[in-house]
Amino acid sequence: MIEIRPFDHIGHADHGWLDARHHFSFASYFDPARVKWGALRVWNDDAIAPGTGFGTHPHRDMEIITYVREGAITHEDSLGNRGRTQAGDVQVMSAGTGIRHSEHNRESETTRLFQIWIMPDRAGHAPSWGTRTFPRGERAGQFVVLASGRPEEDDALPINADARVLGATLHKGQVVEYRLGAERFGYLVPARGRVEIEGTSVNERDGAAISGTDILRIRALEDAEIVLVDTHD
């Protein structure tokens, strides 16, 4: 089953410095039919103006993955971590027992990113943060695991959840397959371009909620960059 959530129908909040779109209920946007998808709790599509950002604030018991589409984001936290994650790269913050952090766009251009929250496998993990470079060229025509709760996938950023975050870049006409598993939940968003899943068109920044599908087959209708979350119920 595939349910398309068109970009212009998802939640929207324009704060001036932050133009945010919410695929799931978040802050003042609430839709009882869109609270989560499996263990995926948040997928925000954010545009952050230059010289602005999120001041220091707390989180706990959540795996927070940031996929930077354009520009860069600078992170600082109460563990003493500080780092800059730029377009095409990924950062993960495991909030665990509690962490305070800030995220700022210190660039001269607008930063555009996906922020993805996945519920952990249990409460009480030690908090942590990390960032990693994932060259888009290495994702050409195939999925690359960006973040994973599987210990054997040590090329990916670790998360404390039975979940994976994957990325792929496709040329027009290319097809990529992914073994999701009929018991799993997938959520796919094209960061750029338009794709087709099992005959259903998914436009740029639309969400595709997928369930009951063993093999996921995606065809690029134009040059595309896609992000997929694979999670349990």
mmCIF file of N, CA and C in Angstrom, residues 68-188:
data_model
loop_
_atom_site.group_PDB
_atom_site.id
_atom_site.type_symbol
_atom_site.label_atom_id
_atom_site.label_comp_id
_atom_site.label_asym_id
_atom_site.label_seq_id
_atom_site.Cartn_x
_atom_site.Cartn_y
_atom_site.Cartn_z
ATOM 1 N N VAL A 68 20.996 17.389 5.241
ATOM 2 C CA VAL A 68 21.128 18.744 4.707
ATOM 3 C C VAL A 68 21.049 18.696 3.181
ATOM 4 N N ARG A 69 20.091 19.438 2.629
ATOM 5 C CA ARG A 69 19.870 19.459 1.179
ATOM 6 C C ARG A 69 20.623 20.598 0.501
ATOM 7 N N GLU A 70 20.635 21.770 1.130
ATOM 8 C CA GLU A 70 21.347 22.934 0.594
ATOM 9 C C GLU A 70 21.928 23.709 1.774
ATOM 10 N N GLY A 71 23.097 24.336 1.558
ATOM 11 C CA GLY A 71 23.707 25.123 2.624
ATOM 12 C C GLY A 71 24.390 24.248 3.650
ATOM 13 N N ALA A 72 24.327 24.667 4.910
ATOM 14 C CA ALA A 72 24.970 23.918 5.995
ATOM 15 C C ALA A 72 24.330 24.309 7.321
ATOM 16 N N ILE A 73 24.479 23.443 8.328
ATOM 17 C CA ILE A 73 23.963 23.698 9.676
ATOM 18 C C ILE A 73 25.112 23.494 10.666
ATOM 19 N N THR A 74 25.196 24.385 11.655
ATOM 20 C CA THR A 74 26.226 24.286 12.688
ATOM 21 C C THR A 74 25.579 23.900 14.004
ATOM 22 N N HIS A 75 26.077 22.833 14.603
ATOM 23 C CA HIS A 75 25.514 22.221 15.807
ATOM 24 C C HIS A 75 26.439 22.474 16.996
ATOM 25 N N GLU A 76 25.847 22.777 18.160
ATOM 26 C CA GLU A 76 26.565 22.820 19.433
ATOM 27 C C GLU A 76 25.676 22.188 20.491
ATOM 28 N N ASP A 77 26.285 21.429 21.436
ATOM 29 C CA ASP A 77 25.449 20.773 22.435
ATOM 30 C C ASP A 77 26.119 20.751 23.811
ATOM 31 N N SER A 78 25.344 20.289 24.785
ATOM 32 C CA SER A 78 25.776 20.282 26.186
ATOM 33 C C SER A 78 26.829 19.221 26.480
ATOM 34 N N LEU A 79 27.127 18.342 25.506
ATOM 35 C CA LEU A 79 28.208 17.369 25.664
ATOM 36 C C LEU A 79 29.542 17.949 25.225
ATOM 37 N N GLY A 80 29.518 19.176 24.701
ATOM 38 C CA GLY A 80 30.744 19.800 24.214
ATOM 39 C C GLY A 80 30.997 19.581 22.737
ATOM 40 N N ASN A 81 30.059 18.941 22.031
ATOM 41 C CA ASN A 81 30.227 18.730 20.599
ATOM 42 C C ASN A 81 29.936 20.022 19.836
ATOM 43 N N ARG A 82 30.691 20.239 18.765
ATOM 44 C CA ARG A 82 30.431 21.339 17.848
ATOM 45 C C ARG A 82 30.839 20.881 16.458
ATOM 46 N N GLY A 83 29.965 21.085 15.479
ATOM 47 C CA GLY A 83 30.311 20.647 14.129
ATOM 48 C C GLY A 83 29.416 21.270 13.087
ATOM 49 N N ARG A 84 29.888 21.250 11.856
ATOM 50 C CA ARG A 84 29.167 21.813 10.712
ATOM 51 C C ARG A 84 28.866 20.693 9.733
ATOM 52 N N THR A 85 27.603 20.566 9.357
ATOM 53 C CA THR A 85 27.165 19.543 8.407
ATOM 54 C C THR A 85 26.658 20.245 7.163
ATOM 55 N N GLN A 86 27.224 19.918 6.001
ATOM 56 C CA GLN A 86 26.890 20.643 4.784
ATOM 57 C C GLN A 86 26.054 19.792 3.834
ATOM 58 N N ALA A 87 25.646 20.401 2.728
ATOM 59 C CA ALA A 87 24.719 19.776 1.785
ATOM 60 C C ALA A 87 25.188 18.392 1.362
ATOM 61 N N GLY A 88 24.264 17.435 1.421
ATOM 62 C CA GLY A 88 24.541 16.053 1.055
ATOM 63 C C GLY A 88 24.997 15.200 2.206
ATOM 64 N N ASP A 89 25.332 15.844 3.334
ATOM 65 C CA ASP A 89 25.820 15.106 4.492
ATOM 66 C C ASP A 89 24.730 14.963 5.552
ATOM 67 N N VAL A 90 25.044 14.196 6.598
ATOM 68 C CA VAL A 90 24.029 13.807 7.578
ATOM 69 C C VAL A 90 24.621 13.941 8.978
ATOM 70 N N GLN A 91 23.782 14.380 9.934
ATOM 71 C CA GLN A 91 24.170 14.319 11.337
ATOM 72 C C GLN A 91 23.096 13.558 12.108
ATOM 73 N N VAL A 92 23.517 12.925 13.186
ATOM 74 C CA VAL A 92 22.602 12.195 14.066
ATOM 75 C C VAL A 92 22.831 12.651 15.499
ATOM 76 N N MET A 93 21.745 12.981 16.195
ATOM 77 C CA MET A 93 21.809 13.249 17.624
ATOM 78 C C MET A 93 20.888 12.269 18.330
ATOM 79 N N SER A 94 21.471 11.429 19.170
ATOM 80 C CA SER A 94 20.692 10.537 20.021
ATOM 81 C C SER A 94 20.463 11.268 21.341
ATOM 82 N N ALA A 95 19.225 11.672 21.585
ATOM 83 C CA ALA A 95 18.954 12.520 22.749
ATOM 84 C C ALA A 95 19.053 11.742 24.058
ATOM 85 N N GLY A 96 18.696 10.463 24.016
ATOM 86 C CA GLY A 96 18.873 9.594 25.178
ATOM 87 C C GLY A 96 18.317 10.172 26.462
ATOM 88 N N THR A 97 19.118 10.121 27.535
ATOM 89 C CA THR A 97 18.666 10.568 28.854
ATOM 90 C C THR A 97 18.555 12.081 28.964
ATOM 91 N N GLY A 98 18.992 12.794 27.914
ATOM 92 C CA GLY A 98 18.819 14.240 27.908
ATOM 93 C C GLY A 98 20.015 14.966 27.328
ATOM 94 N N ILE A 99 19.743 15.924 26.448
ATOM 95 C CA ILE A 99 20.796 16.732 25.834
ATOM 96 C C ILE A 99 20.198 18.090 25.500
ATOM 97 N N ARG A 100 21.019 19.127 25.568
ATOM 98 C CA ARG A 100 20.633 20.464 25.136
ATOM 99 C C ARG A 100 21.510 20.827 23.935
ATOM 100 N N HIS A 101 20.880 21.435 22.919
ATOM 101 C CA HIS A 101 21.665 21.762 21.725
ATOM 102 C C HIS A 101 21.094 22.982 21.022
ATOM 103 N N SER A 102 21.894 23.534 20.112
ATOM 104 C CA SER A 102 21.448 24.606 19.224
ATOM 105 C C SER A 102 21.844 24.234 17.803
ATOM 106 N N GLU A 103 21.087 24.748 16.838
ATOM 107 C CA GLU A 103 21.365 24.517 15.419
ATOM 108 C C GLU A 103 21.242 25.867 14.708
ATOM 109 N N HIS A 104 22.321 26.330 14.068
ATOM 110 C CA HIS A 104 22.305 27.630 13.411
ATOM 111 C C HIS A 104 22.796 27.546 11.970
ATOM 112 N N ASN A 105 22.198 28.374 11.141
ATOM 113 C CA ASN A 105 22.668 28.570 9.773
ATOM 114 C C ASN A 105 23.640 29.748 9.791
ATOM 115 N N ARG A 106 24.917 29.454 9.781
ATOM 116 C CA ARG A 106 25.941 30.500 9.813
ATOM 117 C C ARG A 106 26.456 30.809 8.411
ATOM 118 N N GLU A 107 25.699 30.382 7.397
ATOM 119 C CA GLU A 107 26.085 30.596 6.000
ATOM 120 C C GLU A 107 25.450 31.881 5.469
ATOM 121 N N SER A 108 25.837 32.257 4.240
ATOM 122 C CA SER A 108 25.262 33.437 3.589
ATOM 123 C C SER A 108 24.061 33.099 2.715
ATOM 124 N N GLU A 109 23.682 31.824 2.690
ATOM 125 C CA GLU A 109 22.543 31.359 1.891
ATOM 126 C C GLU A 109 21.557 30.620 2.796
ATOM 127 N N THR A 110 20.350 30.453 2.297
ATOM 128 C CA THR A 110 19.348 29.687 3.026
ATOM 129 C C THR A 110 19.781 28.227 3.122
ATOM 130 N N THR A 111 19.630 27.655 4.311
ATOM 131 C CA THR A 111 19.888 26.230 4.508
ATOM 132 C C THR A 111 18.561 25.481 4.431
ATOM 133 N N ARG A 112 18.546 24.438 3.647
ATOM 134 C CA ARG A 112 17.335 23.614 3.496
ATOM 135 C C ARG A 112 17.697 22.194 3.926
ATOM 136 N N LEU A 113 16.843 21.638 4.776
ATOM 137 C CA LEU A 113 17.160 20.316 5.317
ATOM 138 C C LEU A 113 15.896 19.544 5.652
ATOM 139 N N PHE A 114 16.072 18.227 5.764
ATOM 140 C CA PHE A 114 15.054 17.357 6.343
ATOM 141 C C PHE A 114 15.502 17.040 7.764
ATOM 142 N N GLN A 115 14.599 17.198 8.725
ATOM 143 C CA GLN A 115 14.884 16.713 10.074
ATOM 144 C C GLN A 115 13.917 15.580 10.371
ATOM 145 N N ILE A 116 14.489 14.434 10.710
ATOM 146 C CA ILE A 116 13.746 13.184 10.859
ATOM 147 C C ILE A 116 13.914 12.692 12.292
ATOM 148 N N TRP A 117 12.792 12.450 12.971
ATOM 149 C CA TRP A 117 12.834 11.924 14.340
ATOM 150 C C TRP A 117 12.302 10.500 14.336
ATOM 151 N N ILE A 118 13.073 9.593 14.926
ATOM 152 C CA ILE A 118 12.665 8.193 15.051
ATOM 153 C C ILE A 118 12.673 7.829 16.531
ATOM 154 N N MET A 119 11.609 7.177 16.980
ATOM 155 C CA MET A 119 11.517 6.782 18.379
ATOM 156 C C MET A 119 12.517 5.654 18.664
ATOM 157 N N PRO A 120 13.262 5.732 19.772
ATOM 158 C CA PRO A 120 14.280 4.725 20.064
ATOM 159 C C PRO A 120 13.668 3.399 20.481
ATOM 160 N N ASP A 121 14.525 2.364 20.509
ATOM 161 C CA ASP A 121 14.060 1.034 20.899
ATOM 162 C C ASP A 121 13.725 0.959 22.390
ATOM 163 N N ARG A 122 14.271 1.880 23.184
ATOM 164 C CA ARG A 122 13.940 1.954 24.602
ATOM 165 C C ARG A 122 14.373 3.317 25.117
ATOM 166 N N ALA A 123 13.905 3.691 26.277
ATOM 167 C CA ALA A 123 14.341 4.922 26.923
ATOM 168 C C ALA A 123 15.668 4.697 27.639
ATOM 169 N N GLY A 124 16.399 5.785 27.859
ATOM 170 C CA GLY A 124 17.556 5.731 28.739
ATOM 171 C C GLY A 124 18.903 5.514 28.097
ATOM 172 N N HIS A 125 19.016 5.606 26.775
ATOM 173 C CA HIS A 125 20.327 5.508 26.142
ATOM 174 C C HIS A 125 21.192 6.714 26.529
ATOM 175 N N ALA A 126 22.499 6.544 26.466
ATOM 176 C CA ALA A 126 23.410 7.668 26.671
ATOM 177 C C ALA A 126 23.303 8.614 25.474
ATOM 178 N N PRO A 127 23.227 9.927 25.703
ATOM 179 C CA PRO A 127 23.136 10.862 24.582
ATOM 180 C C PRO A 127 24.442 10.906 23.788
ATOM 181 N N SER A 128 24.333 11.234 22.489
ATOM 182 C CA SER A 128 25.515 11.309 21.633
ATOM 183 C C SER A 128 25.196 12.129 20.398
ATOM 184 N N TRP A 129 26.239 12.497 19.678
ATOM 185 C CA TRP A 129 26.084 13.250 18.418
ATOM 186 C C TRP A 129 27.207 12.864 17.466
ATOM 187 N N GLY A 130 26.903 12.863 16.173
ATOM 188 C CA GLY A 130 27.933 12.610 15.180
ATOM 189 C C GLY A 130 27.496 13.107 13.819
ATOM 190 N N THR A 131 28.455 13.356 12.947
ATOM 191 C CA THR A 131 28.168 13.777 11.577
ATOM 192 C C THR A 131 29.072 13.011 10.627
ATOM 193 N N ARG A 132 28.617 12.870 9.380
ATOM 194 C CA ARG A 132 29.382 12.071 8.422
ATOM 195 C C ARG A 132 29.124 12.576 7.005
ATOM 196 N N THR A 133 30.157 12.491 6.186
ATOM 197 C CA THR A 133 30.057 12.874 4.778
ATOM 198 C C THR A 133 29.604 11.675 3.955
ATOM 199 N N PHE A 134 28.603 11.906 3.105
ATOM 200 C CA PHE A 134 28.101 10.856 2.208
ATOM 201 C C PHE A 134 28.056 11.444 0.797
ATOM 202 N N PRO A 135 29.162 11.362 0.029
ATOM 203 C CA PRO A 135 29.187 11.968 -1.309
ATOM 204 C C PRO A 135 28.037 11.468 -2.171
ATOM 205 N N ARG A 136 27.371 12.391 -2.838
ATOM 206 C CA ARG A 136 26.221 12.018 -3.669
ATOM 207 C C ARG A 136 26.623 11.031 -4.759
ATOM 208 N N GLY A 137 27.854 11.133 -5.242
ATOM 209 C CA GLY A 137 28.304 10.225 -6.291
ATOM 210 C C GLY A 137 28.297 8.773 -5.865
ATOM 211 N N GLU A 138 28.536 8.520 -4.587
ATOM 212 C CA GLU A 138 28.530 7.144 -4.094
ATOM 213 C C GLU A 138 27.121 6.562 -4.016
ATOM 214 N N ARG A 139 26.123 7.440 -4.095
ATOM 215 C CA ARG A 139 24.726 6.986 -4.048
ATOM 216 C C ARG A 139 24.110 6.864 -5.438
ATOM 217 N N ALA A 140 24.921 7.059 -6.480
ATOM 218 C CA ALA A 140 24.396 7.049 -7.842
ATOM 219 C C ALA A 140 23.833 5.674 -8.199
ATOM 220 N N GLY A 141 22.537 5.634 -8.470
ATOM 221 C CA GLY A 141 21.890 4.406 -8.917
ATOM 222 C C GLY A 141 21.692 3.355 -7.857
ATOM 223 N N GLN A 142 21.933 3.685 -6.600
ATOM 224 C CA GLN A 142 21.782 2.696 -5.532
ATOM 225 C C GLN A 142 21.500 3.391 -4.207
ATOM 226 N N PHE A 143 20.895 2.635 -3.300
ATOM 227 C CA PHE A 143 20.693 3.131 -1.943
ATOM 228 C C PHE A 143 21.972 2.953 -1.139
ATOM 229 N N VAL A 144 22.294 3.986 -0.362
ATOM 230 C CA VAL A 144 23.381 3.934 0.620
ATOM 231 C C VAL A 144 22.756 4.157 1.989
ATOM 232 N N VAL A 145 23.142 3.355 2.965
ATOM 233 C CA VAL A 145 22.605 3.495 4.320
ATOM 234 C C VAL A 145 23.313 4.666 5.001
ATOM 235 N N LEU A 146 22.538 5.664 5.420
ATOM 236 C CA LEU A 146 23.076 6.869 6.042
ATOM 237 C C LEU A 146 23.096 6.763 7.561
ATOM 238 N N ALA A 147 22.054 6.177 8.122
ATOM 239 C CA ALA A 147 21.958 5.969 9.571
ATOM 240 C C ALA A 147 21.266 4.634 9.798
ATOM 241 N N SER A 148 21.716 3.904 10.824
ATOM 242 C CA SER A 148 21.181 2.554 11.010
ATOM 243 C C SER A 148 21.295 2.110 12.461
ATOM 244 N N GLY A 149 20.308 1.324 12.870
ATOM 245 C CA GLY A 149 20.362 0.678 14.173
ATOM 246 C C GLY A 149 20.953 -0.711 14.119
ATOM 247 N N ARG A 150 21.431 -1.130 12.955
ATOM 248 C CA ARG A 150 22.036 -2.452 12.805
ATOM 249 C C ARG A 150 23.538 -2.349 13.040
ATOM 250 N N PRO A 151 24.074 -3.041 14.039
ATOM 251 C CA PRO A 151 25.492 -2.865 14.396
ATOM 252 C C PRO A 151 26.451 -3.235 13.279
ATOM 253 N N GLU A 152 26.048 -4.151 12.393
ATOM 254 C CA GLU A 152 26.959 -4.565 11.322
ATOM 255 C C GLU A 152 27.120 -3.475 10.250
ATOM 256 N N GLU A 153 26.216 -2.499 10.239
ATOM 257 C CA GLU A 153 26.295 -1.432 9.236
ATOM 258 C C GLU A 153 27.101 -0.259 9.800
ATOM 259 N N ASP A 154 28.394 -0.520 10.024
ATOM 260 C CA ASP A 154 29.222 0.464 10.716
ATOM 261 C C ASP A 154 29.727 1.575 9.803
ATOM 262 N N ASP A 155 29.385 1.535 8.504
ATOM 263 C CA ASP A 155 29.678 2.660 7.621
ATOM 264 C C ASP A 155 28.632 3.755 7.761
ATOM 265 N N ALA A 156 27.524 3.453 8.418
ATOM 266 C CA ALA A 156 26.445 4.416 8.629
ATOM 267 C C ALA A 156 26.557 5.032 10.021
ATOM 268 N N LEU A 157 25.911 6.171 10.201
ATOM 269 C CA LEU A 157 25.822 6.758 11.536
ATOM 270 C C LEU A 157 24.924 5.882 12.399
ATOM 271 N N PRO A 158 25.307 5.578 13.639
ATOM 272 C CA PRO A 158 24.499 4.682 14.475
ATOM 273 C C PRO A 158 23.295 5.395 15.097
ATOM 274 N N ILE A 159 22.183 4.675 15.162
ATOM 275 C CA ILE A 159 21.006 5.137 15.890
ATOM 276 C C ILE A 159 20.504 4.017 16.781
ATOM 277 N N ASN A 160 19.804 4.387 17.835
ATOM 278 C CA ASN A 160 19.284 3.408 18.802
ATOM 279 C C ASN A 160 17.836 3.070 18.466
ATOM 280 N N ALA A 161 17.647 2.458 17.303
ATOM 281 C CA ALA A 161 16.301 2.114 16.847
ATOM 282 C C ALA A 161 16.399 1.010 15.817
ATOM 283 N N ASP A 162 15.335 0.224 15.693
ATOM 284 C CA ASP A 162 15.237 -0.787 14.643
ATOM 285 C C ASP A 162 14.795 -0.065 13.375
ATOM 286 N N ALA A 163 15.726 0.661 12.762
ATOM 287 C CA ALA A 163 15.392 1.524 11.628
ATOM 288 C C ALA A 163 16.643 1.795 10.812
ATOM 289 N N ARG A 164 16.415 2.218 9.570
ATOM 290 C CA ARG A 164 17.484 2.654 8.683
ATOM 291 C C ARG A 164 17.029 3.921 7.965
ATOM 292 N N VAL A 165 17.964 4.819 7.706
ATOM 293 C CA VAL A 165 17.736 5.975 6.838
ATOM 294 C C VAL A 165 18.672 5.803 5.652
ATOM 295 N N LEU A 166 18.112 5.872 4.440
ATOM 296 C CA LEU A 166 18.883 5.597 3.234
ATOM 297 C C LEU A 166 18.722 6.730 2.233
ATOM 298 N N GLY A 167 19.714 6.890 1.368
ATOM 299 C CA GLY A 167 19.651 7.884 0.312
ATOM 300 C C GLY A 167 20.113 7.299 -1.010
ATOM 301 N N ALA A 168 19.587 7.842 -2.111
ATOM 302 C CA ALA A 168 19.989 7.422 -3.453
ATOM 303 C C ALA A 168 19.837 8.600 -4.405
ATOM 304 N N THR A 169 20.685 8.644 -5.428
ATOM 305 C CA THR A 169 20.529 9.608 -6.516
ATOM 306 C C THR A 169 20.338 8.817 -7.805
ATOM 307 N N LEU A 170 19.369 9.252 -8.606
ATOM 308 C CA LEU A 170 18.998 8.522 -9.814
ATOM 309 C C LEU A 170 18.954 9.461 -11.012
ATOM 310 N N HIS A 171 19.437 8.971 -12.144
ATOM 311 C CA HIS A 171 19.224 9.677 -13.397
ATOM 312 C C HIS A 171 17.847 9.311 -13.945
ATOM 313 N N LYS A 172 17.289 10.177 -14.765
ATOM 314 C CA LYS A 172 15.984 9.912 -15.375
ATOM 315 C C LYS A 172 15.975 8.536 -16.034
ATOM 316 N N GLY A 173 14.968 7.736 -15.707
ATOM 317 C CA GLY A 173 14.822 6.406 -16.276
ATOM 318 C C GLY A 173 15.459 5.301 -15.454
ATOM 319 N N GLN A 174 16.347 5.637 -14.525
ATOM 320 C CA GLN A 174 16.966 4.619 -13.688
ATOM 321 C C GLN A 174 15.956 4.022 -12.713
ATOM 322 N N VAL A 175 16.184 2.751 -12.378
ATOM 323 C CA VAL A 175 15.327 2.031 -11.435
ATOM 324 C C VAL A 175 16.205 1.519 -10.296
ATOM 325 N N VAL A 176 15.702 1.646 -9.073
ATOM 326 C CA VAL A 176 16.387 1.085 -7.917
ATOM 327 C C VAL A 176 15.373 0.280 -7.117
ATOM 328 N N GLU A 177 15.805 -0.852 -6.570
ATOM 329 C CA GLU A 177 14.927 -1.685 -5.760
ATOM 330 C C GLU A 177 15.457 -1.758 -4.333
ATOM 331 N N TYR A 178 14.519 -1.917 -3.401
ATOM 332 C CA TYR A 178 14.887 -2.040 -1.995
ATOM 333 C C TYR A 178 13.987 -3.072 -1.339
ATOM 334 N N ARG A 179 14.599 -4.040 -0.644
ATOM 335 C CA ARG A 179 13.819 -5.050 0.054
ATOM 336 C C ARG A 179 13.379 -4.475 1.397
ATOM 337 N N LEU A 180 12.149 -3.976 1.420
ATOM 338 C CA LEU A 180 11.600 -3.378 2.635
ATOM 339 C C LEU A 180 11.096 -4.466 3.581
ATOM 340 N N GLY A 181 10.279 -5.377 3.057
ATOM 341 C CA GLY A 181 9.642 -6.406 3.882
ATOM 342 C C GLY A 181 8.208 -6.007 4.178
ATOM 343 N N ALA A 182 7.290 -6.929 3.952
ATOM 344 C CA ALA A 182 5.863 -6.614 4.061
ATOM 345 C C ALA A 182 5.445 -6.186 5.460
ATOM 346 N N GLU A 183 6.250 -6.554 6.471
ATOM 347 C CA GLU A 183 5.889 -6.226 7.852
ATOM 348 C C GLU A 183 6.464 -4.870 8.283
ATOM 349 N N ARG A 184 7.251 -4.231 7.395
ATOM 350 C CA ARG A 184 7.923 -2.988 7.739
ATOM 351 C C ARG A 184 7.145 -1.770 7.212
ATOM 352 N N PHE A 185 7.563 -0.602 7.685
ATOM 353 C CA PHE A 185 6.972 0.656 7.251
ATOM 354 C C PHE A 185 8.054 1.500 6.585
ATOM 355 N N GLY A 186 7.769 1.981 5.386
ATOM 356 C CA GLY A 186 8.701 2.852 4.679
ATOM 357 C C GLY A 186 8.090 4.230 4.486
ATOM 358 N N TYR A 187 8.943 5.243 4.522
ATOM 359 C CA TYR A 187 8.497 6.595 4.201
ATOM 360 C C TYR A 187 9.554 7.215 3.305
ATOM 361 N N LEU A 188 9.153 7.588 2.081
ATOM 362 C CA LEU A 188 10.083 8.074 1.071
ATOM 363 C C LEU A 188 9.712 9.488 0.650
#
